[in-house]
Coordinates of C-alpha atoms and ligand atoms in Angstrom, one line a residue:
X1 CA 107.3 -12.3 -25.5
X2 CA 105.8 -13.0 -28.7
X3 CA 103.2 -14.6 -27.1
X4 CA 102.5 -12.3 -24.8
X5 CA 101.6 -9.3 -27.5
X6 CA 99.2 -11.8 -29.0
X7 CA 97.4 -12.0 -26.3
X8 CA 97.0 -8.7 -25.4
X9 CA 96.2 -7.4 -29.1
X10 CA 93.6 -9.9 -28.5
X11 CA 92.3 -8.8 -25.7
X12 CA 92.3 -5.1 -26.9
X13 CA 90.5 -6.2 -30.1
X14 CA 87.8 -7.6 -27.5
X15 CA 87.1 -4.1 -25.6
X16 CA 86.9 -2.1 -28.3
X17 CA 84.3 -4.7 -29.5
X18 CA 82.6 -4.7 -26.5
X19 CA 82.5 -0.9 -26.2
X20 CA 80.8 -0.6 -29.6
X21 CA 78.5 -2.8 -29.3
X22 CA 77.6 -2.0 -25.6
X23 CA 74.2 -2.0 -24.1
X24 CA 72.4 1.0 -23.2
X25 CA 71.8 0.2 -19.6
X26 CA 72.3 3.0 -17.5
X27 CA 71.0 6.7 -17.7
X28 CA 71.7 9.2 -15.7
X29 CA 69.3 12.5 -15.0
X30 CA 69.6 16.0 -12.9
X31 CA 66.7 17.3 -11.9
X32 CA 67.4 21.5 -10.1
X33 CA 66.4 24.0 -8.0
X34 CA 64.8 25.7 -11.3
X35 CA 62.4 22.8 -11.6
X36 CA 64.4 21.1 -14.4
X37 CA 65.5 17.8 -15.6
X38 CA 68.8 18.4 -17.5
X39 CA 67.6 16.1 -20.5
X40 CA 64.1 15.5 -22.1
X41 CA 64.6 12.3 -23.7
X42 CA 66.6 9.2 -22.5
X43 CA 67.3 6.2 -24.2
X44 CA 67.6 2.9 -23.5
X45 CA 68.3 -0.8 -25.4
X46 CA 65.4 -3.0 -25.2
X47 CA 68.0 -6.2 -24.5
X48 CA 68.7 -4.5 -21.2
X49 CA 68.4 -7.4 -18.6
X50 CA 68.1 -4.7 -16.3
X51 CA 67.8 -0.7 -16.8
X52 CA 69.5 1.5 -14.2
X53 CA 68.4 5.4 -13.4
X54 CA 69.9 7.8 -11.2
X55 CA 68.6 10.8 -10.4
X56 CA 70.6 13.6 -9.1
X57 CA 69.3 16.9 -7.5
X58 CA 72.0 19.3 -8.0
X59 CA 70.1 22.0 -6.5
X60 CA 70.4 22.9 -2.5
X61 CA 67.0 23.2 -1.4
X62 CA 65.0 21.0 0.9
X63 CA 62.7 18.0 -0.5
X64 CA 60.0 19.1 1.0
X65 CA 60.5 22.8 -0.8
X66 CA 62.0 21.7 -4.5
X67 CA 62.2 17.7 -3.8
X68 CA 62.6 15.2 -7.3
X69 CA 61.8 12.3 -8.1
X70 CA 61.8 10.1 -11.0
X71 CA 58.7 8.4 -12.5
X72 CA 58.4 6.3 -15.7
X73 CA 54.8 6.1 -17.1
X74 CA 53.1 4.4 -20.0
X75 CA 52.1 7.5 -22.1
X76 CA 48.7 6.5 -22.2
X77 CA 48.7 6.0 -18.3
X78 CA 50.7 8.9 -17.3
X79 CA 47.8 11.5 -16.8
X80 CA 45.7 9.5 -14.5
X81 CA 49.1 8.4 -12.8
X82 CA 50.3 11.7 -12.6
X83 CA 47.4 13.0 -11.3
X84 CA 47.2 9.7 -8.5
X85 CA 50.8 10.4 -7.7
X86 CA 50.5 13.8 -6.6
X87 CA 46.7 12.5 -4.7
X88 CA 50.1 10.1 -3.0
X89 CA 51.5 12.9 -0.8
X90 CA 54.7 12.9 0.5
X91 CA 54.6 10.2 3.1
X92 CA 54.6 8.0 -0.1
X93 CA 57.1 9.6 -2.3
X94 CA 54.4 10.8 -4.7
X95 CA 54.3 8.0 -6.3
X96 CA 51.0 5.7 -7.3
X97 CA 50.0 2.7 -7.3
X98 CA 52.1 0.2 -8.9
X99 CA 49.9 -0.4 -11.7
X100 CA 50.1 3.4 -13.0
X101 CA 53.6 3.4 -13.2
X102 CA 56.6 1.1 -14.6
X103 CA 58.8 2.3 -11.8
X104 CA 59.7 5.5 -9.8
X105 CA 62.3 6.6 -7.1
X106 CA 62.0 8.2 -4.0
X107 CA 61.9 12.4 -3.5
X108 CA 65.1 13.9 -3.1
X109 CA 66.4 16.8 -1.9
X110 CA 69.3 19.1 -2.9
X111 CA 72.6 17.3 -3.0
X112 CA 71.0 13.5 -2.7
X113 CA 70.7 11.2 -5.7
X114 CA 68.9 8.3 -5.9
X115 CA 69.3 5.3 -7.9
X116 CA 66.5 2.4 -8.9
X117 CA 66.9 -0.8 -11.3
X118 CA 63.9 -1.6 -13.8
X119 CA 63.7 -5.5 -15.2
X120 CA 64.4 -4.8 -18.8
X121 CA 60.9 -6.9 -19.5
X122 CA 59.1 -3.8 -18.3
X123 CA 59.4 -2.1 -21.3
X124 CA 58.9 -2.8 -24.5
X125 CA 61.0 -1.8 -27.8
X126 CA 59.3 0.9 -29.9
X127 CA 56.5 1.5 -26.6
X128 CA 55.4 4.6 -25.8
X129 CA 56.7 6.0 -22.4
X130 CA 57.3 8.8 -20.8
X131 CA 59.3 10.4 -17.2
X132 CA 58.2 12.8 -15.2
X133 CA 58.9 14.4 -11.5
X134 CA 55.1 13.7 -9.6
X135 CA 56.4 16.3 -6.5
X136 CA 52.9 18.8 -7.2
X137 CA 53.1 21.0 -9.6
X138 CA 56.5 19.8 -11.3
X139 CA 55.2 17.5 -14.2
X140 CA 54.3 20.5 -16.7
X141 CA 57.9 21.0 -16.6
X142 CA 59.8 18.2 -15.6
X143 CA 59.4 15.4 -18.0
X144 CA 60.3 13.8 -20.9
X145 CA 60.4 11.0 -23.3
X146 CA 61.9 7.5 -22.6
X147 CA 63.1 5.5 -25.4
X148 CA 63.4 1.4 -26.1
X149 CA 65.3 1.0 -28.9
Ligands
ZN1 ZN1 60.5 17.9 -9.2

């Protein structure tokens, strides 16, 4: 019995290590039927081995009405990509070519969500970035900044 508390003090010691010292992995972001993204910055750790977004639309209109997606730019990038991924059109999701953006997701409608995983080595601590929603017209308002810490 002894033993046995031991162990699981142990083991309880272990999880509250690991919750404290817990990698900033996976974010989460709602995009609407007002044409907003619930947050304007998200952060992530730059030891991620792999970053996971979702995007939710909690909104109830049609994609091809109010659709959302989620793209992450290089700041210094992320006019001419904006710009290329509205040029895109729908067929491709609005998004551009690769080399414009570090990743994006699909367009979603109301109700969907959509999750993509980014190799941690495509962003750098301390780089500059930057999210926005390319479906035309949305940027000015959806986006925000993405943080490597
Ligand atoms: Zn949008």
């Amino acid at each position: 019995m002894k033993l046995f508390v031991k162990a699981l003090c142990l083991a309880t010691a272990g999880f509250s290590a690991n919750l404290a010292f817990a990698e900033n992995c996976k974010v989460e972001i709602e995009g609407n039927d007002q044409m907003k993204f619930n947050k304007t910055e998200l952060t992530v750790d730059s030891s991620c081995k792999e970053i996971e977004v979702t995007l939710k639309h909690t909104g109830k209109f049609n994609k091809t009405i109010m659709g959302h997606n989620w793209v992450l730019f290089e700041t210094k990038s992320s006019e001419a990509g904006i710009k290329a991924a509205e040029k895109a059109g729908a067929a491709k999701d609005y998004l551009p070519d690769a080399k414009l953006m570090v990743a994006g997701t699909k367009v979603i409608g109301g109700g969907e969500s959509v999750t993509i995983k980014i190799p941690g080595k495509s962003v750098k601590k301390g780089g500059d970035y930057i999210f926005a929603c390319t479906f035309p017209g949305h940027s000015s308002l959806m986006k925000g900044k993405f943080i490597v810490k």
